[in-house]
Amino acid sequence: MTNPYRGRPDYTFWRQAVAEQAAAGVDPVTAVPFTLSPGDAIATAGSCFAQHLSRTLKSAGFSWLETERFTGAAGTADEGYGIFPARFGNLYTARALRQLFDRAYGQYRPKARAWRTATGAWLDPFRPRIQQGGFPSLEALEEDRRRHLAAVRRMFEGCAVFIFTLGLTEGWISAEDGAAVPLAPGVVGAQEPEGAWRFHNAGFAETLEQMEGFLAGLRLVNPKVRVMLTVSPVPLIATYEDRHVLVSTIASKSILRAVAEELTRRDPGIAYFPSYEIVTGPQTGGRFYAEDLREVTPEGVEFVMSIFRRHYLSGAPVAAAAPAAPPATPAPLAGVSAEEAARYRVLTGILCDEDAIVTPGGRD
């Protein structure tokens, strides 16, 4: 019997595909099940890293779907709009995504209506940071929620492509009915009874089940939708497990990557974009991470997005099509003042709920 690996393409061999290409920048995408056209209505959701995809789509002139805009309704502030297709905030877990869908269609009615802060403001537990000052009344919050869920339905039914970035397995849920929220209530100053919310870390089976349930529902309301999955390369900012945050990060990302693999193997029509591998793989030598070893540098983001443009955006400008080579040496935010770093975060428009965990008052 001859060697079955003989004659296989170069991209299937580590030396040719990774070791010899590391200096120029490794592009691990070999085939795609579909491409995106400028006229496609594209919705993005997931962890903070998903916001880079939405910015790339908008800057390339593609139809990033936006179904919820600021109207000046009573009790609302012009905050959190234009970052997500609808003002749902970051959806870190598969449970949060599925529950958003089920809440939008009346299939799930969580018992938690609102959180109250010490200042008297009302927060939506499922998107507590979309409006920093909260809502002035419970009525204003619930009216905004009705408008919001209608916008979520328009998004799910109107998108030609839905891109979801899997971010975390760790989260907080209601002890009463399992409702998933992006942050523990104490992180945002909500005055909730002790034990009303508990930590929950989903495993592979649960995460897969939640994603399967979501995809089944999505295809009922939008049979022609195309789906793309990706995994965020951003590590956990903190873990609530009694173990090292590095171990929890690898465990979480491994589960999410395995779920994405299982779903794409079952359905070849679901696309997987390897942003996680592009940033975290050994070929980068860690140079795509900033000094904190967590934040992805602008160069790292641009390299990931250049590969996305090259393979997935048909009709994109020629100048944006070729992947940019990564920097030969690290180009993190080292040496940059806190003021300049803060300005960069504002300009890039990345909203991360996790940051509240370690800001003053969020960590003892």
Tab-separated table of C-alpha atoms in Angstrom:
chain	number	residue	atom	x	y	z
A	1	MET	CA	0.000	0.000	0.000
A	2	THR	CA	1.371	3.434	-0.960
A	3	ASN	CA	1.577	6.318	1.501
A	4	PRO	CA	-1.951	7.822	1.452
A	5	TYR	CA	-0.576	11.278	2.297
A	6	ARG	CA	1.548	11.399	-0.841
A	7	GLY	CA	0.272	14.008	-3.278
A	8	ARG	CA	-1.903	15.806	-0.755
A	9	PRO	CA	-2.054	19.631	-1.069
A	10	ASP	CA	0.632	21.705	0.647
A	11	TYR	CA	-1.928	23.229	3.014
A	12	THR	CA	-2.429	19.820	4.666
A	13	PHE	CA	1.211	19.667	5.861
A	14	TRP	CA	2.464	21.654	8.849
A	15	ARG	CA	5.899	22.448	7.422
A	16	GLN	CA	4.662	23.793	4.100
A	17	ALA	CA	1.479	25.429	5.378
A	18	VAL	CA	2.591	26.833	8.718
A	19	ALA	CA	6.327	26.716	9.460
A	20	GLU	CA	7.395	28.002	6.031
A	21	GLN	CA	4.607	30.603	5.844
A	22	ALA	CA	4.828	32.061	9.354
A	23	ALA	CA	7.019	35.022	8.391
A	24	ALA	CA	4.646	36.095	5.598
A	25	GLY	CA	1.480	35.379	7.554
A	26	VAL	CA	-0.500	32.136	7.560
A	27	ASP	CA	-3.874	32.143	5.830
A	28	PRO	CA	-5.626	28.941	7.013
A	29	VAL	CA	-8.787	29.310	4.924
A	30	THR	CA	-8.778	26.767	2.099
A	31	ALA	CA	-12.406	26.628	0.944
A	32	VAL	CA	-15.651	28.399	1.808
A	33	PRO	CA	-19.245	27.133	1.441
A	34	PHE	CA	-20.491	30.569	0.369
A	35	THR	CA	-19.410	34.162	-0.108
A	36	LEU	CA	-21.103	37.409	0.852
A	37	SER	CA	-22.282	39.911	-1.726
A	38	PRO	CA	-22.711	43.667	-1.146
A	39	GLY	CA	-26.489	43.273	-1.413
A	40	ASP	CA	-26.757	40.561	1.264
A	41	ALA	CA	-28.325	41.673	4.551
A	42	ILE	CA	-25.740	40.493	7.088
A	43	ALA	CA	-26.395	40.293	10.832
A	44	THR	CA	-23.606	39.839	13.370
A	45	ALA	CA	-23.819	38.871	17.038
A	46	GLY	CA	-21.811	37.258	19.804
A	47	SER	CA	-18.878	38.319	21.951
A	48	CYS	CA	-16.980	41.612	21.758
A	49	PHE	CA	-14.852	40.366	18.851
A	50	ALA	CA	-17.968	40.183	16.663
A	51	GLN	CA	-17.914	43.965	16.513
A	52	HIS	CA	-14.765	43.833	14.374
A	53	LEU	CA	-16.716	41.882	11.761
A	54	SER	CA	-19.521	44.440	11.694
A	55	ARG	CA	-17.037	47.301	11.271
A	56	THR	CA	-15.278	45.450	8.460
A	57	LEU	CA	-18.551	44.834	6.641
A	58	LYS	CA	-19.610	48.458	6.965
A	59	SER	CA	-16.250	49.836	5.864
A	60	ALA	CA	-16.252	47.548	2.818
A	61	GLY	CA	-19.656	48.863	1.734
A	62	PHE	CA	-21.611	45.708	2.554
A	63	SER	CA	-25.164	45.649	3.859
A	64	TRP	CA	-24.711	45.215	7.588
A	65	LEU	CA	-28.233	44.817	8.907
A	66	GLU	CA	-29.430	47.352	11.487
A	67	THR	CA	-33.021	46.951	12.624
A	68	GLU	CA	-33.020	49.120	15.756
A	69	ARG	CA	-32.133	52.822	15.760
A	70	PHE	CA	-32.472	55.624	18.268
A	71	THR	CA	-35.856	57.344	17.982
A	72	GLY	CA	-35.796	59.571	21.031
A	73	ALA	CA	-38.465	57.528	22.811
A	74	ALA	CA	-39.128	58.533	26.417
A	75	GLY	CA	-36.646	57.072	28.877
A	76	THR	CA	-34.088	56.074	26.239
A	77	ALA	CA	-30.619	57.484	25.609
A	78	ASP	CA	-28.687	57.466	22.354
A	79	GLU	CA	-26.342	54.726	23.553
A	80	GLY	CA	-25.681	51.213	22.292
A	81	TYR	CA	-27.204	51.778	18.864
A	82	GLY	CA	-25.292	51.000	15.674
A	83	ILE	CA	-22.969	48.552	17.444
A	84	PHE	CA	-25.263	45.531	17.131
A	85	PRO	CA	-28.013	44.928	14.545
A	86	ALA	CA	-30.507	45.406	17.384
A	87	ARG	CA	-29.568	46.823	20.785
A	88	PHE	CA	-29.054	43.438	22.468
A	89	GLY	CA	-25.459	43.974	23.579
A	90	ASN	CA	-22.863	41.219	23.635
A	91	LEU	CA	-24.178	37.654	23.585
A	92	TYR	CA	-21.367	35.721	25.211
A	93	THR	CA	-22.909	32.260	25.537
A	94	ALA	CA	-24.944	29.901	23.388
A	95	ARG	CA	-27.644	29.940	26.065
A	96	ALA	CA	-27.921	33.732	25.802
A	97	LEU	CA	-28.314	33.519	22.016
A	98	ARG	CA	-30.998	30.866	22.165
A	99	GLN	CA	-32.887	32.676	24.906
A	100	LEU	CA	-32.798	35.927	22.945
A	101	PHE	CA	-34.461	34.122	20.049
A	102	ASP	CA	-37.011	32.433	22.307
A	103	ARG	CA	-37.808	35.673	24.153
A	104	ALA	CA	-38.278	37.513	20.867
A	105	TYR	CA	-40.850	34.969	19.701
A	106	GLY	CA	-42.620	34.534	23.041
A	107	GLN	CA	-41.342	31.001	23.540
A	108	TYR	CA	-39.613	31.914	26.786
A	109	ARG	CA	-40.689	34.486	29.356
A	110	PRO	CA	-38.068	34.846	32.082
A	111	LYS	CA	-39.374	35.753	35.497
A	112	ALA	CA	-36.773	38.489	35.979
A	113	ARG	CA	-38.235	41.744	34.680
A	114	ALA	CA	-35.630	44.261	35.779
A	115	TRP	CA	-32.786	45.048	38.152
A	116	ARG	CA	-32.740	48.114	40.411
A	117	THR	CA	-29.561	49.965	41.341
A	118	ALA	CA	-28.801	51.859	44.539
A	119	THR	CA	-29.406	55.106	42.631
A	120	GLY	CA	-32.916	54.007	41.699
A	121	ALA	CA	-32.193	53.329	38.026
A	122	TRP	CA	-33.772	50.347	36.298
A	123	LEU	CA	-31.565	47.949	34.310
A	124	ASP	CA	-32.569	45.331	31.772
A	125	PRO	CA	-30.901	42.165	33.161
A	126	PHE	CA	-30.327	40.821	29.642
A	127	ARG	CA	-28.542	43.947	28.374
A	128	PRO	CA	-27.524	45.855	31.510
A	129	ARG	CA	-24.915	48.075	29.862
A	130	ILE	CA	-26.628	49.191	26.665
A	131	GLN	CA	-27.693	52.363	28.475
A	132	GLN	CA	-25.189	53.338	31.145
A	133	GLY	CA	-27.587	55.324	33.307
A	134	GLY	CA	-30.289	52.702	33.133
A	135	PHE	CA	-33.958	53.537	32.604
A	136	PRO	CA	-35.880	56.081	34.691
A	137	SER	CA	-38.826	53.743	35.265
A	138	LEU	CA	-39.868	50.140	34.895
A	139	GLU	CA	-42.476	51.223	32.333
A	140	ALA	CA	-39.839	52.923	30.168
A	141	LEU	CA	-37.639	49.810	30.352
A	142	GLU	CA	-40.413	47.434	29.360
A	143	GLU	CA	-41.610	49.659	26.528
A	144	ASP	CA	-38.058	49.795	25.194
A	145	ARG	CA	-37.828	46.018	25.534
A	146	ARG	CA	-40.980	45.564	23.439
A	147	ARG	CA	-39.501	47.724	20.685
A	148	HIS	CA	-36.198	45.912	21.029
A	149	LEU	CA	-37.621	42.389	20.700
A	150	ALA	CA	-39.600	43.469	17.639
A	151	ALA	CA	-36.299	44.671	16.133
A	152	VAL	CA	-34.713	41.307	17.031
A	153	ARG	CA	-37.480	39.506	15.125
A	154	ARG	CA	-36.890	41.738	12.097
A	155	MET	CA	-33.197	40.895	12.273
A	156	PHE	CA	-33.688	37.131	12.406
A	157	GLU	CA	-36.316	37.155	9.656
A	158	GLY	CA	-34.578	39.676	7.415
A	159	CYS	CA	-30.954	38.570	7.420
A	160	ALA	CA	-29.543	36.695	4.451
A	161	VAL	CA	-26.485	35.773	6.509
A	162	PHE	CA	-26.158	35.400	10.291
A	163	ILE	CA	-22.637	35.468	11.759
A	164	PHE	CA	-22.207	34.405	15.380
A	165	THR	CA	-18.980	34.673	17.368
A	166	LEU	CA	-18.851	32.149	20.211
A	167	GLY	CA	-17.189	33.836	23.159
A	168	LEU	CA	-17.601	32.149	26.556
A	169	THR	CA	-18.972	29.127	28.368
A	170	GLU	CA	-18.953	30.830	31.789
A	171	GLY	CA	-21.886	33.011	32.738
A	172	TRP	CA	-24.578	33.848	35.276
A	173	ILE	CA	-28.119	32.501	35.311
A	174	SER	CA	-31.248	32.902	37.401
A	175	ALA	CA	-31.476	30.338	40.170
A	176	GLU	CA	-35.238	30.365	39.620
A	177	ASP	CA	-35.589	29.644	35.902
A	178	GLY	CA	-32.123	29.553	34.292
A	179	ALA	CA	-32.388	32.915	32.519
A	180	ALA	CA	-28.935	33.856	31.188
A	181	VAL	CA	-27.476	37.324	31.743
A	182	PRO	CA	-24.141	38.729	30.516
A	183	LEU	CA	-22.958	39.875	33.956
A	184	ALA	CA	-23.567	39.037	37.598
A	185	PRO	CA	-25.939	41.673	38.997
A	186	GLY	CA	-23.389	42.860	41.563
A	187	VAL	CA	-20.942	43.801	38.793
A	188	VAL	CA	-23.324	46.507	37.569
A	189	GLY	CA	-24.545	47.542	41.000
A	190	ALA	CA	-27.911	45.779	40.848
A	191	GLN	CA	-29.539	45.215	44.228
A	192	GLU	CA	-30.560	41.561	43.937
A	193	PRO	CA	-31.187	39.083	46.779
A	194	GLU	CA	-28.292	36.848	47.721
A	195	GLY	CA	-28.514	33.556	45.831
A	196	ALA	CA	-30.990	34.804	43.230
A	197	TRP	CA	-28.355	34.432	40.520
A	198	ARG	CA	-25.724	31.736	40.285
A	199	PHE	CA	-22.590	31.028	38.313
A	200	HIS	CA	-22.921	28.510	35.470
A	201	ASN	CA	-20.251	27.033	33.222
A	202	ALA	CA	-21.688	25.178	30.241
A	203	GLY	CA	-20.025	22.046	28.908
A	204	PHE	CA	-19.840	20.694	25.369
A	205	ALA	CA	-23.180	18.849	25.392
A	206	GLU	CA	-25.143	21.801	26.734
A	207	THR	CA	-23.496	24.326	24.415
A	208	LEU	CA	-24.149	22.102	21.408
A	209	GLU	CA	-27.778	21.597	22.447
A	210	GLN	CA	-28.327	25.346	22.827
A	211	MET	CA	-26.826	26.057	19.415
A	212	GLU	CA	-28.869	23.285	17.792
A	213	GLY	CA	-32.039	24.694	19.332
A	214	PHE	CA	-31.226	28.188	18.131
A	215	LEU	CA	-30.388	27.085	14.585
A	216	ALA	CA	-33.597	25.050	14.333
A	217	GLY	CA	-35.649	28.064	15.375
A	218	LEU	CA	-33.772	30.441	13.083
A	219	ARG	CA	-34.414	28.227	10.081
A	220	LEU	CA	-38.112	28.039	10.881
A	221	VAL	CA	-38.487	31.799	10.610
A	222	ASN	CA	-35.832	32.234	7.899
A	223	PRO	CA	-35.389	29.030	5.852
A	224	LYS	CA	-32.895	30.542	3.394
A	225	VAL	CA	-30.523	32.061	5.937
A	226	ARG	CA	-26.830	31.214	5.665
A	227	VAL	CA	-24.878	30.836	8.906
A	228	MET	CA	-21.244	31.495	9.764
A	229	LEU	CA	-19.623	30.609	13.073
A	230	THR	CA	-16.365	31.832	14.541
A	231	VAL	CA	-14.700	31.691	17.959
A	232	SER	CA	-13.375	34.769	19.730
A	233	PRO	CA	-9.593	34.752	20.331
A	234	VAL	CA	-9.972	37.058	23.355
A	235	PRO	CA	-9.179	35.257	26.652
A	236	LEU	CA	-11.425	35.425	29.709
A	237	ILE	CA	-10.898	38.611	31.690
A	238	ALA	CA	-11.588	36.584	34.838
A	239	THR	CA	-12.888	33.153	35.788
A	240	TYR	CA	-15.269	32.311	38.606
A	241	GLU	CA	-14.007	28.727	38.695
A	242	ASP	CA	-11.568	27.987	41.522
A	243	ARG	CA	-8.645	27.513	39.163
A	244	HIS	CA	-6.157	29.500	37.093
A	245	VAL	CA	-7.740	31.814	34.540
A	246	LEU	CA	-5.472	30.379	31.820
A	247	VAL	CA	-6.854	26.878	32.403
A	248	SER	CA	-10.430	28.191	32.336
A	249	THR	CA	-9.743	30.133	29.135
A	250	ILE	CA	-8.372	27.110	27.287
A	251	ALA	CA	-11.225	24.922	28.560
A	252	SER	CA	-13.843	27.425	27.452
A	253	LYS	CA	-12.365	28.075	24.018
A	254	SER	CA	-11.824	24.348	23.431
A	255	ILE	CA	-15.489	23.619	24.126
A	256	LEU	CA	-16.641	26.412	21.820
A	257	ARG	CA	-14.271	25.366	19.044
A	258	ALA	CA	-15.422	21.747	19.372
A	259	VAL	CA	-19.080	22.809	19.143
A	260	ALA	CA	-18.370	24.844	16.015
A	261	GLU	CA	-16.555	21.847	14.536
A	262	GLU	CA	-19.436	19.499	15.297
A	263	LEU	CA	-22.010	21.816	13.739
A	264	THR	CA	-20.009	22.414	10.564
A	265	ARG	CA	-19.266	18.700	10.155
A	266	ARG	CA	-22.960	17.906	10.382
A	267	ASP	CA	-23.937	20.693	8.019
A	268	PRO	CA	-21.318	21.604	5.395
A	269	GLY	CA	-23.472	24.614	4.520
A	270	ILE	CA	-22.508	26.275	7.813
A	271	ALA	CA	-19.303	28.246	7.360
A	272	TYR	CA	-16.527	28.387	9.938
A	273	PHE	CA	-14.144	31.339	9.893
A	274	PRO	CA	-10.920	30.600	11.858
A	275	SER	CA	-10.323	33.937	13.597
A	276	TYR	CA	-9.367	32.037	16.749
A	277	GLU	CA	-6.667	30.025	14.989
A	278	ILE	CA	-5.304	33.041	13.108
A	279	VAL	CA	-4.665	34.987	16.305
A	280	THR	CA	-3.757	32.271	18.807
A	281	GLY	CA	-1.829	29.799	16.634
A	282	PRO	CA	1.904	29.250	17.294
A	283	GLN	CA	2.720	30.822	13.915
A	284	THR	CA	2.055	34.287	15.371
A	285	GLY	CA	4.355	33.907	18.377
A	286	GLY	CA	1.843	35.896	20.429
A	287	ARG	CA	2.550	39.067	18.447
A	288	PHE	CA	-1.131	39.741	17.813
A	289	TYR	CA	-1.775	40.315	21.519
A	290	ALA	CA	-1.205	43.618	23.281
A	291	GLU	CA	0.914	44.002	26.402
A	292	ASP	CA	-1.905	42.608	28.563
A	293	LEU	CA	-1.795	39.361	26.515
A	294	ARG	CA	-5.577	39.619	26.112
A	295	GLU	CA	-6.479	42.516	23.856
A	296	VAL	CA	-5.924	41.814	20.151
A	297	THR	CA	-3.764	44.539	18.599
A	298	PRO	CA	-5.032	46.667	15.698
A	299	GLU	CA	-2.524	44.847	13.476
A	300	GLY	CA	-3.901	41.497	14.584
A	301	VAL	CA	-7.476	42.583	13.953
A	302	GLU	CA	-6.539	43.909	10.516
A	303	PHE	CA	-4.799	40.674	9.565
A	304	VAL	CA	-7.823	38.605	10.608
A	305	MET	CA	-10.201	40.915	8.759
A	306	SER	CA	-8.023	40.975	5.632
A	307	ILE	CA	-8.351	37.186	5.397
A	308	PHE	CA	-12.094	37.494	5.962
A	309	ARG	CA	-12.341	40.058	3.143
A	310	ARG	CA	-10.207	37.962	0.824
A	311	HIS	CA	-12.259	34.794	1.084
A	312	TYR	CA	-15.772	35.865	2.001
A	313	LEU	CA	-16.484	39.293	0.540
A	314	SER	CA	-17.163	38.945	-3.163
A	315	GLY	CA	-17.129	42.288	-4.897
A	316	ALA	CA	-15.007	43.896	-2.176
A	317	PRO	CA	-12.527	46.584	-3.339
A	318	VAL	CA	-9.326	45.098	-4.772
A	319	ALA	CA	-7.213	47.034	-2.261
A	320	ALA	CA	-8.961	45.235	0.576
A	321	ALA	CA	-8.728	41.756	-0.900
A	322	ALA	CA	-5.134	40.688	-0.202
A	323	PRO	CA	-4.255	39.696	3.362
A	324	ALA	CA	-1.788	41.984	5.073
A	325	ALA	CA	1.329	40.365	6.484
A	326	PRO	CA	1.587	40.444	10.271
A	327	PRO	CA	4.252	42.658	11.829
A	328	ALA	CA	7.665	41.058	12.229
A	329	THR	CA	7.880	42.275	15.827
A	330	PRO	CA	5.193	42.882	18.422
A	331	ALA	CA	3.238	46.076	17.972
A	332	PRO	CA	1.075	46.120	21.094
A	333	LEU	CA	-0.028	49.128	23.103
A	334	ALA	CA	3.210	49.082	25.082
A	335	GLY	CA	4.453	52.630	25.604
A	336	VAL	CA	1.073	54.114	24.753
A	337	SER	CA	-0.426	56.381	27.400
A	338	ALA	CA	-3.636	55.426	29.167
A	339	GLU	CA	-5.321	58.418	27.545
A	340	GLU	CA	-4.280	57.317	24.053
A	341	ALA	CA	-5.346	53.729	24.740
A	342	ALA	CA	-8.750	54.920	25.929
A	343	ARG	CA	-9.115	57.055	22.807
A	344	TYR	CA	-8.310	54.036	20.628
A	345	ARG	CA	-11.043	52.008	22.321
A	346	VAL	CA	-13.559	54.786	21.735
A	347	LEU	CA	-12.587	55.150	18.086
A	348	THR	CA	-12.808	51.436	17.427
A	349	GLY	CA	-16.208	51.283	19.090
A	350	ILE	CA	-15.695	47.955	20.871
A	351	LEU	CA	-18.080	47.529	23.778
A	352	CYS	CA	-17.103	44.726	26.164
A	353	ASP	CA	-19.313	43.991	29.162
A	354	GLU	CA	-16.528	41.911	30.718
A	355	ASP	CA	-14.483	45.069	31.346
A	356	ALA	CA	-16.917	45.959	34.143
A	357	ILE	CA	-15.702	42.942	36.137
A	358	VAL	CA	-12.281	44.490	36.839
A	359	THR	CA	-13.041	48.224	36.742
A	360	PRO	CA	-13.013	50.140	40.053
A	361	GLY	CA	-15.772	48.725	42.219
A	362	GLY	CA	-16.001	45.563	40.150
A	363	ARG	CA	-13.107	43.740	41.809
A	364	ASP	CA	-12.365	43.594	45.519
